Amino acid sequence: MPIPDYQTLMRPLLQLAADGKEHKLRDAVTLLADHYCLSEAERSAILPSGTQSVFGNRVGWARSYLKQAGALRSPRRGHFVITERGRQLLQTNPLSIRVATLAQFPEFQAFRNRRQTNKIDNGTMLDMDSEVIFDDTPEDILASAHRLLCRNLEQEVLETVKEASPTFFEKLVVDLLIKMGYGGNRQDAGRAIGKSGDGGIDGIINEDRLGVDVLYMQAKRWEATVGRPEIQKFAGALQGQRAKKGIFMTTSTFSREAKEYAGSIETRIILIDGEKLAALMVEYNVGVSVVEHYEVKKVDTDYFEGG
């Protein structure tokens, strides 16, 4: 199942606190993950910032909004307990507790008023009180916006790569592999490109900085789908070099037969299609540059220890 959004988590979190005991937020995350039968992958999914799990973040925001509404309180850091208002809210037996439910309480209305309408760059008014805005946590919204920006950038990068010359494409491939930690330096890698003399291999690059092992490459700036015959040809060239692994990059796609063949032979051949190539270029800053940088901060709990 998909990881529940933070609004879905508000009712079960309040029910968890209904025993009147003081609960640790960390324990609540585990209990609610068990309640929703989340898989290990869903439990361990991390926010793009890498600082917190997605599920833990959403449980944290559920607690935060319930606190803003006066349904929970925090007797000490990292803990929560139900209030009389929280008990009264549960007594109404709501099917769910959402932002619209909490809007009946003056404390929550005051909280929402502090998040009044903001202007965005094009002059449109963004209503921070709307249910749409509250459907996701701020971290979820940032992550979604970041993914959208990356997808658009990757498409633009791929279109630009396809317009480049075959020679430039070979250089681009080497630059990318160097950024990924292969090849040592640009000068060494440059001498390796195009010097194998084998029609099925476009270049050779060190797999590590010491040159203990090498990678054989095939780089095709194609529009047409790469089929099985091209992969067979590359595999034969690798066998001729007694090589056990190679990388085949293309600006287009691979056919199903090509993928099946690459996965069935002893020689390890990594297939990187245009979409994957563009994604790697964006990830390793090849052909792209940073235009904006945003800092997302959180409370430094170590600073307040013993305070």
Short mmCIF file of C-alpha atoms in Angstrom, two decimals:
data_model
loop_
_atom_site.label_atom_id
_atom_site.label_comp_id
_atom_site.label_asym_id
_atom_site.label_seq_id
_atom_site.Cartn_x
_atom_site.Cartn_y
_atom_site.Cartn_z
CA MET A 1 0.00 0.00 0.00
CA PRO A 2 1.17 3.60 -0.48
CA ILE A 3 2.58 5.34 2.59
CA PRO A 4 -0.38 7.12 4.26
CA ASP A 5 -0.41 10.92 4.11
CA TYR A 6 -0.18 12.83 7.36
CA GLN A 7 -3.91 13.64 7.47
CA THR A 8 -4.78 9.95 7.33
CA LEU A 9 -2.45 9.42 10.28
CA MET A 10 -4.09 11.98 12.58
CA ARG A 11 -7.02 9.82 13.76
CA PRO A 12 -4.97 6.66 14.53
CA LEU A 13 -2.32 8.80 16.25
CA LEU A 14 -4.95 10.40 18.47
CA GLN A 15 -6.46 6.95 19.15
CA LEU A 16 -3.02 5.72 20.18
CA ALA A 17 -2.87 8.49 22.78
CA ALA A 18 -6.41 7.78 24.03
CA ASP A 19 -5.04 5.64 26.90
CA GLY A 20 -3.93 8.88 28.56
CA LYS A 21 -0.32 7.75 28.83
CA GLU A 22 2.71 9.68 27.67
CA HIS A 23 3.98 8.32 24.36
CA LYS A 24 7.28 8.68 22.53
CA LEU A 25 6.94 9.90 18.98
CA ARG A 26 9.54 7.36 17.91
CA ASP A 27 7.46 4.51 19.36
CA ALA A 28 4.34 5.88 17.68
CA VAL A 29 6.06 5.76 14.30
CA THR A 30 6.78 2.05 14.79
CA LEU A 31 3.30 1.24 16.07
CA LEU A 32 1.57 3.05 13.23
CA ALA A 33 3.85 1.42 10.67
CA ASP A 34 2.77 -1.94 12.10
CA HIS A 35 -0.88 -0.81 12.06
CA TYR A 36 -0.66 -0.08 8.32
CA CYS A 37 1.43 -3.20 7.66
CA LEU A 38 4.10 -1.16 5.90
CA SER A 39 6.87 -3.08 4.20
CA GLU A 40 10.50 -2.61 5.17
CA ALA A 41 11.02 -0.56 2.01
CA GLU A 42 8.10 1.73 2.93
CA ARG A 43 9.37 2.10 6.51
CA SER A 44 12.88 2.94 5.38
CA ALA A 45 11.98 5.29 2.50
CA ILE A 46 13.96 8.49 3.05
CA LEU A 47 13.10 12.09 2.16
CA PRO A 48 15.22 13.62 -0.62
CA SER A 49 17.05 15.60 2.07
CA GLY A 50 18.24 12.29 3.51
CA THR A 51 17.58 13.48 7.06
CA GLN A 52 14.40 11.63 7.96
CA SER A 53 12.14 8.78 6.88
CA VAL A 54 9.07 9.70 4.85
CA PHE A 55 6.71 7.90 7.23
CA GLY A 56 8.33 9.33 10.36
CA ASN A 57 8.09 12.81 8.87
CA ARG A 58 4.37 12.38 8.19
CA VAL A 59 3.67 11.06 11.69
CA GLY A 60 5.56 14.08 13.03
CA TRP A 61 3.40 16.48 11.05
CA ALA A 62 0.22 14.69 12.14
CA ARG A 63 1.27 15.23 15.75
CA SER A 64 2.19 18.86 15.01
CA TYR A 65 -1.24 19.71 13.59
CA LEU A 66 -3.05 17.91 16.41
CA LYS A 67 -0.99 19.97 18.86
CA GLN A 68 -1.87 23.18 17.02
CA ALA A 69 -5.54 22.23 17.44
CA GLY A 70 -5.10 21.54 21.17
CA ALA A 71 -5.89 17.82 20.82
CA LEU A 72 -2.38 16.77 21.90
CA ARG A 73 0.27 18.40 24.04
CA SER A 74 3.98 17.75 24.52
CA PRO A 75 4.98 17.33 28.16
CA ARG A 76 8.60 17.10 27.02
CA ARG A 77 10.58 16.94 23.80
CA GLY A 78 9.78 13.96 21.59
CA HIS A 79 6.74 12.94 23.65
CA PHE A 80 3.00 13.61 23.46
CA VAL A 81 -0.15 13.04 25.49
CA ILE A 82 -3.84 13.48 24.71
CA THR A 83 -5.79 16.47 26.03
CA GLU A 84 -9.41 16.78 27.07
CA ARG A 85 -10.15 18.31 23.68
CA GLY A 86 -8.55 15.32 22.01
CA ARG A 87 -10.80 12.99 24.02
CA GLN A 88 -13.86 15.00 23.08
CA LEU A 89 -12.85 14.86 19.43
CA LEU A 90 -12.58 11.07 19.54
CA GLN A 91 -15.95 10.82 21.27
CA THR A 92 -17.57 12.26 18.15
CA ASN A 93 -16.38 9.04 16.47
CA PRO A 94 -15.10 10.72 13.29
CA LEU A 95 -14.39 8.49 10.31
CA SER A 96 -11.22 10.50 9.85
CA ILE A 97 -9.54 13.60 11.21
CA ARG A 98 -8.35 16.06 8.63
CA VAL A 99 -7.39 19.71 8.45
CA ALA A 100 -11.05 20.63 7.87
CA THR A 101 -11.90 18.83 11.12
CA LEU A 102 -9.32 20.79 13.11
CA ALA A 103 -10.48 24.10 11.61
CA GLN A 104 -13.35 24.22 14.14
CA PHE A 105 -10.92 25.01 16.96
CA PRO A 106 -9.83 28.65 17.53
CA GLU A 107 -6.19 27.67 18.24
CA PHE A 108 -5.96 25.99 14.89
CA GLN A 109 -7.64 28.91 13.16
CA ALA A 110 -5.03 31.19 14.72
CA PHE A 111 -2.31 28.87 13.46
CA ARG A 112 -3.75 29.00 9.95
CA ASN A 113 -4.01 32.76 10.10
CA ARG A 114 -0.28 32.90 10.71
CA ARG A 115 0.11 31.13 7.35
CA GLN A 116 -1.86 33.71 5.42
CA THR A 117 -2.06 34.07 1.67
CA ASN A 118 1.34 34.51 0.04
CA LYS A 119 2.19 35.85 -3.40
CA ILE A 120 4.19 33.75 -5.78
CA ASP A 121 6.38 35.12 -8.56
CA ASN A 122 3.71 35.38 -11.26
CA GLY A 123 1.41 37.40 -9.02
CA THR A 124 -1.05 34.56 -8.37
CA MET A 125 -2.22 34.26 -4.79
CA LEU A 126 -1.39 30.96 -3.15
CA ASP A 127 -3.94 30.14 -0.45
CA MET A 128 -1.97 28.47 2.35
CA ASP A 129 -5.25 27.67 4.13
CA SER A 130 -6.61 25.50 1.34
CA GLU A 131 -7.16 21.77 1.74
CA VAL A 132 -5.05 21.19 -1.36
CA ILE A 133 -1.97 22.78 0.19
CA PHE A 134 -2.42 20.74 3.36
CA ASP A 135 -2.77 17.42 1.57
CA ASP A 136 1.02 16.91 1.79
CA THR A 137 3.63 17.85 4.31
CA PRO A 138 5.96 20.72 3.36
CA GLU A 139 8.72 18.17 2.77
CA ASP A 140 6.44 16.18 0.45
CA ILE A 141 5.60 19.35 -1.47
CA LEU A 142 9.29 20.23 -1.84
CA ALA A 143 10.12 16.69 -2.92
CA SER A 144 7.32 16.66 -5.52
CA ALA A 145 8.38 20.03 -6.91
CA HIS A 146 11.99 18.87 -7.05
CA ARG A 147 11.03 15.69 -8.91
CA LEU A 148 9.01 17.72 -11.42
CA LEU A 149 11.90 20.13 -12.00
CA CYS A 150 14.29 17.20 -12.46
CA ARG A 151 12.01 15.42 -14.95
CA ASN A 152 11.65 18.57 -17.03
CA LEU A 153 15.39 19.21 -16.89
CA GLU A 154 16.18 15.62 -17.87
CA GLN A 155 13.94 15.90 -20.93
CA GLU A 156 15.66 19.13 -21.95
CA VAL A 157 19.10 17.61 -21.38
CA LEU A 158 18.29 14.57 -23.51
CA GLU A 159 16.98 16.72 -26.36
CA THR A 160 20.19 18.76 -26.25
CA VAL A 161 22.39 15.64 -26.22
CA LYS A 162 20.60 14.28 -29.28
CA GLU A 163 21.49 17.46 -31.16
CA ALA A 164 25.20 17.14 -30.33
CA SER A 165 27.76 15.58 -32.67
CA PRO A 166 28.84 11.93 -32.24
CA THR A 167 32.32 13.13 -31.22
CA PHE A 168 30.90 15.39 -28.53
CA PHE A 169 28.67 12.56 -27.35
CA GLU A 170 31.70 10.33 -26.78
CA LYS A 171 33.34 13.13 -24.79
CA LEU A 172 30.15 13.59 -22.78
CA VAL A 173 30.08 9.88 -21.90
CA VAL A 174 33.66 10.05 -20.62
CA ASP A 175 32.95 13.21 -18.62
CA LEU A 176 29.97 11.49 -17.01
CA LEU A 177 31.92 8.38 -16.09
CA ILE A 178 34.70 10.49 -14.56
CA LYS A 179 32.14 12.40 -12.47
CA MET A 180 30.80 9.02 -11.34
CA GLY A 181 34.25 8.04 -10.10
CA TYR A 182 35.67 6.13 -13.06
CA GLY A 183 38.69 6.80 -15.23
CA GLY A 184 41.00 8.70 -12.87
CA ASN A 185 41.30 11.98 -14.80
CA ARG A 186 40.13 13.48 -18.07
CA GLN A 187 43.54 13.23 -19.75
CA ASP A 188 43.89 9.47 -19.15
CA ALA A 189 40.30 8.82 -20.20
CA GLY A 190 40.72 10.92 -23.34
CA ARG A 191 43.62 8.82 -24.53
CA ALA A 192 41.55 5.66 -24.08
CA ILE A 193 38.54 6.76 -26.13
CA GLY A 194 38.34 5.37 -29.63
CA LYS A 195 41.68 3.54 -29.52
CA SER A 196 40.55 -0.04 -29.14
CA GLY A 197 40.48 -0.69 -32.87
CA ASP A 198 37.46 -2.97 -32.47
CA GLY A 199 34.28 -2.14 -34.37
CA GLY A 200 32.14 -3.21 -31.43
CA ILE A 201 33.90 -1.03 -28.85
CA ASP A 202 33.99 2.77 -28.85
CA GLY A 203 36.25 3.29 -25.87
CA ILE A 204 38.04 2.00 -22.82
CA ILE A 205 38.17 3.67 -19.44
CA ASN A 206 39.73 2.71 -16.12
CA GLU A 207 37.21 1.31 -13.65
CA ASP A 208 39.27 2.74 -10.80
CA ARG A 209 41.90 5.44 -10.40
CA LEU A 210 44.75 2.92 -10.28
CA GLY A 211 43.73 1.22 -13.49
CA VAL A 212 43.43 -2.19 -11.84
CA ASP A 213 40.48 -2.97 -14.10
CA VAL A 214 38.98 -1.38 -17.19
CA LEU A 215 35.52 -0.86 -18.64
CA TYR A 216 34.75 -1.23 -22.33
CA MET A 217 32.14 1.14 -23.72
CA GLN A 218 29.80 1.48 -26.63
CA ALA A 219 28.17 4.90 -27.07
CA LYS A 220 25.51 5.41 -29.73
CA ARG A 221 23.76 8.73 -30.35
CA TRP A 222 20.76 7.10 -31.97
CA GLU A 223 17.09 7.83 -32.50
CA ALA A 224 16.22 4.25 -33.45
CA THR A 225 15.76 1.53 -30.83
CA VAL A 226 18.91 -0.48 -30.10
CA GLY A 227 18.13 -4.13 -30.81
CA ARG A 228 19.61 -7.45 -29.84
CA PRO A 229 22.08 -7.65 -32.79
CA GLU A 230 23.93 -4.55 -31.53
CA ILE A 231 24.22 -6.00 -28.04
CA GLN A 232 25.42 -9.33 -29.49
CA LYS A 233 28.05 -7.50 -31.49
CA PHE A 234 29.23 -5.64 -28.38
CA ALA A 235 29.28 -8.87 -26.34
CA GLY A 236 31.41 -10.53 -29.04
CA ALA A 237 33.85 -7.62 -28.98
CA LEU A 238 34.11 -7.92 -25.20
CA GLN A 239 34.86 -11.62 -25.48
CA GLY A 240 37.57 -10.81 -28.00
CA GLN A 241 39.17 -8.59 -25.35
CA ARG A 242 38.61 -11.22 -22.64
CA ALA A 243 36.55 -8.61 -20.85
CA LYS A 244 33.82 -9.57 -18.42
CA LYS A 245 31.94 -6.29 -18.28
CA GLY A 246 30.99 -3.34 -20.40
CA ILE A 247 28.68 -0.35 -20.64
CA PHE A 248 26.38 0.33 -23.58
CA MET A 249 24.99 3.87 -23.64
CA THR A 250 22.50 5.29 -26.10
CA THR A 251 20.36 8.37 -26.49
CA SER A 252 17.44 6.17 -27.58
CA THR A 253 16.00 3.00 -26.03
CA PHE A 254 16.69 -0.73 -25.93
CA SER A 255 14.34 -3.34 -27.28
CA ARG A 256 12.95 -6.03 -25.00
CA GLU A 257 15.04 -8.63 -26.82
CA ALA A 258 18.18 -6.57 -26.28
CA LYS A 259 17.51 -6.32 -22.54
CA GLU A 260 16.74 -10.03 -22.25
CA TYR A 261 19.91 -10.96 -24.11
CA ALA A 262 22.09 -8.67 -21.95
CA GLY A 263 20.63 -10.28 -18.83
CA SER A 264 21.11 -13.84 -20.05
CA ILE A 265 24.83 -13.90 -20.91
CA GLU A 266 27.77 -14.39 -18.58
CA THR A 267 29.42 -11.16 -19.67
CA ARG A 268 28.00 -8.30 -17.60
CA ILE A 269 26.69 -5.54 -19.86
CA ILE A 270 25.10 -2.47 -18.30
CA LEU A 271 22.50 -0.85 -20.55
CA ILE A 272 21.93 2.88 -20.15
CA ASP A 273 19.19 4.35 -22.31
CA GLY A 274 18.51 8.02 -23.01
CA GLU A 275 16.30 8.59 -19.98
CA LYS A 276 18.81 7.01 -17.61
CA LEU A 277 21.68 8.88 -19.27
CA ALA A 278 19.92 12.23 -18.79
CA ALA A 279 19.07 11.39 -15.18
CA LEU A 280 22.72 10.56 -14.46
CA MET A 281 23.86 13.78 -16.11
CA VAL A 282 21.54 15.80 -13.88
CA GLU A 283 22.53 13.84 -10.77
CA TYR A 284 26.27 14.30 -11.40
CA ASN A 285 26.03 17.86 -12.78
CA VAL A 286 27.27 17.10 -16.29
CA GLY A 287 25.96 19.69 -18.74
CA VAL A 288 23.81 21.34 -16.07
CA SER A 289 24.46 23.99 -13.43
CA VAL A 290 22.87 24.96 -10.11
CA VAL A 291 20.76 28.12 -10.36
CA GLU A 292 19.03 28.07 -6.95
CA HIS A 293 19.93 26.63 -3.57
CA TYR A 294 17.42 26.32 -0.70
CA GLU A 295 18.23 25.38 2.88
CA VAL A 296 15.73 23.34 4.88
CA LYS A 297 16.44 23.62 8.59
CA LYS A 298 15.24 21.83 11.72
CA VAL A 299 15.64 22.31 15.44
CA ASP A 300 19.10 21.33 16.70
CA THR A 301 18.10 19.08 19.61
CA ASP A 302 21.73 18.75 20.77
CA TYR A 303 21.80 22.52 21.39
CA PHE A 304 18.87 22.33 23.77
CA GLU A 305 20.10 19.26 25.70
CA GLY A 306 20.24 20.06 29.39
CA GLY A 307 18.57 23.42 28.80
#
